[in-house]
Amino acid sequence: MTGRLDIPGFRPFHAHVASREKISESFVRIVFASPEFSRLGTDGCDQRIKILFPLPGGRWGDPHLFDPESVAQGMWYQQWKALDNDDRNPVRTYTIRKADPENGEMTVEFVSHSNPGPAGTFAQQCRIGDEVVIIGPDASSRHSDLGIDFRPGPSRHLLLMGDETAVPAISSILEHLHDSAWQGSGLALTEVPRKSDFRTLRMPSHFRMYQTATDGHKGASLLERLKTLAASGAAGFTPDRDQTGERIADVEDLSDADFLWEVPPQGPDDGLYAWVAGEASMVRSLRRFLVGNLGLDRHRIAFMGYYREGKREI
Ligand SMILES: Cc1cc2nc3c(=O)[nH]c(=O)nc-3n(C[C@H](O)[C@H](O)[C@H](O)COP(=O)(O)OP(=O)(O)OC[C@H]3O[C@@H](n4cnc5c(N)ncnc54)[C@H](O)[C@@H]3O)c2cc1C
């Protein structure tokens, strides 16, 4: 889009459920529709959004959410925080699986997890026509790529790793790389609850994808697969430094944090760039191995440990 404006990158879109499909045992694909999506950003990759879910009775707590001034100033979050608890619509973070402004649609893939909060419950129970408010990228803004953390820069060797919540983002990244004729090689490692959740994706020809099913301990199969690939030399990991000294501090400084969000501005060179997302303790153990054991510089890796088993998002 030409002539993009210096306005907030995200805006609220009032949308409704157009279709709901269980695509595998653990995933539900929902297509949301809205005439407002004609100005939905399409920067793609791991573009995150916020979804506000209705309060009981289908209520929306913020009467000023769509006031033109509030939209123009990007005030939704400050307004949401200022509300009484009872008036705050539950909000959760998701990834755009497909943005289709021409048809006024956006697709999101929801994990059906065993301890669902408002988002998981909505995904399991929603009907055609049910409403949500999506805080998503505004194509009119020059900041519409705000919620994108996959920034490989000049890298020509990629590693993508994640649990089931990261599968929509990894799927979208792989398709984006394929469709943009990206030249390079890479590995995608995903862990999903069941083998029946494995999927076939469009990806660049020099990419290999390994899918594992959780073996009761989240992240264990991913870590094992990573160790095997590293030991075989097939992954082509080149240490940035030897495994002594400062790396200990690098690895341990975040060990007590609940969540882990450490995202470099972009890949620093044409070597490895890695993107790792999912449950926080799983991401932390992958970080220990990549930075601590393999000696990779953490500035070439985006770590996003964004939920914690047993803790609600907000
Ligand atoms: C940038 C980003 C992008 C994301 N993209 C997606 C996406 O495209 N699809 C997707 O499904 N999720 C995605 N997530 C994860 C999603 O936001 C969380 O899973 C969210 O907590 C689900 O909300 P809920 O209301 O169902 O559960 P909450 O009320 O937040 O939590 C209820 C309980 O469920 C647990 N829990 C939450 N998620 C899971 C899970 N997957 N498995 C097991 N236990 C869980 C919590 O720890 C808590 O104990 C993304 C998160 C981030 C930060």
CSV table of N, CA and C in Angstrom, one decimal, residues 12 25 37 39 43 96 101 106 129 153-154 161 177 185 203 211 213 218-219 225 234 277 282 304:
chain,number,residue,atom,x,y,z
A,12,PRO,N,-8.4,-1.7,16.5
A,12,PRO,CA,-9.4,-2.7,16.7
A,12,PRO,C,-10.3,-3.0,15.5
A,25,GLU,N,-6.8,-33.2,15.9
A,25,GLU,CA,-7.3,-33.4,17.2
A,25,GLU,C,-7.1,-32.2,18.1
A,37,PHE,N,-11.9,-5.5,7.7
A,37,PHE,CA,-10.7,-6.2,7.3
A,37,PHE,C,-10.1,-5.7,6.0
A,39,ARG,N,-8.9,-3.1,5.5
A,39,ARG,CA,-7.6,-2.4,5.8
A,39,ARG,C,-6.7,-3.2,6.8
A,43,ASP,N,1.5,-8.1,6.4
A,43,ASP,CA,2.9,-8.3,6.4
A,43,ASP,C,3.3,-9.8,6.7
A,96,ILE,N,-1.8,-14.4,13.3
A,96,ILE,CA,-2.6,-14.5,12.0
A,96,ILE,C,-2.1,-15.6,11.2
A,101,PRO,N,-7.6,-9.5,3.1
A,101,PRO,CA,-8.4,-8.3,3.1
A,101,PRO,C,-9.4,-8.2,2.0
A,106,MET,N,-10.0,-13.2,8.1
A,106,MET,CA,-8.7,-13.5,8.8
A,106,MET,C,-8.9,-14.9,9.4
A,129,GLY,N,-21.2,-16.4,13.6
A,129,GLY,CA,-21.9,-15.2,14.0
A,129,GLY,C,-21.4,-14.6,15.3
A,153,GLY,N,16.9,-10.9,8.8
A,153,GLY,CA,17.9,-10.1,8.2
A,153,GLY,C,18.6,-10.8,7.1
A,154,PRO,N,19.9,-10.7,7.0
A,154,PRO,CA,20.6,-11.4,5.8
A,154,PRO,C,20.9,-12.9,6.0
A,161,MET,N,11.8,-23.3,15.9
A,161,MET,CA,11.4,-24.4,16.8
A,161,MET,C,10.2,-23.9,17.7
A,177,LEU,N,8.3,-17.8,3.3
A,177,LEU,CA,9.6,-18.0,2.7
A,177,LEU,C,9.5,-18.7,1.3
A,185,SER,N,18.8,-22.3,3.5
A,185,SER,CA,18.4,-23.6,4.0
A,185,SER,C,17.9,-23.5,5.4
A,203,MET,N,7.0,-25.2,1.8
A,203,MET,CA,8.3,-24.6,2.4
A,203,MET,C,9.4,-24.6,1.4
A,211,GLN,N,8.7,-33.2,13.0
A,211,GLN,CA,7.5,-33.0,13.9
A,211,GLN,C,7.6,-34.1,14.9
A,213,ALA,N,5.6,-35.7,18.7
A,213,ALA,CA,4.5,-35.6,19.6
A,213,ALA,C,5.0,-35.6,21.0
A,218,LYS,N,6.4,-31.7,28.3
A,218,LYS,CA,6.5,-30.7,27.2
A,218,LYS,C,7.9,-30.3,26.9
A,219,GLY,N,8.2,-30.3,25.7
A,219,GLY,CA,9.5,-29.8,25.2
A,219,GLY,C,10.6,-30.9,25.2
A,225,ARG,N,15.4,-34.1,19.9
A,225,ARG,CA,15.6,-34.0,18.4
A,225,ARG,C,16.7,-33.0,18.1
A,234,ALA,N,24.5,-32.6,11.2
A,234,ALA,CA,23.6,-32.3,10.1
A,234,ALA,C,23.0,-30.9,10.1
A,277,ALA,N,9.8,-20.6,20.1
A,277,ALA,CA,8.6,-20.0,20.7
A,277,ALA,C,7.8,-21.1,21.4
A,282,MET,N,10.0,-24.6,28.5
A,282,MET,CA,10.5,-25.3,27.4
A,282,MET,C,11.5,-24.4,26.6
A,304,MET,N,11.0,-16.7,22.6
A,304,MET,CA,9.7,-16.2,23.0
A,304,MET,C,9.0,-17.3,23.9
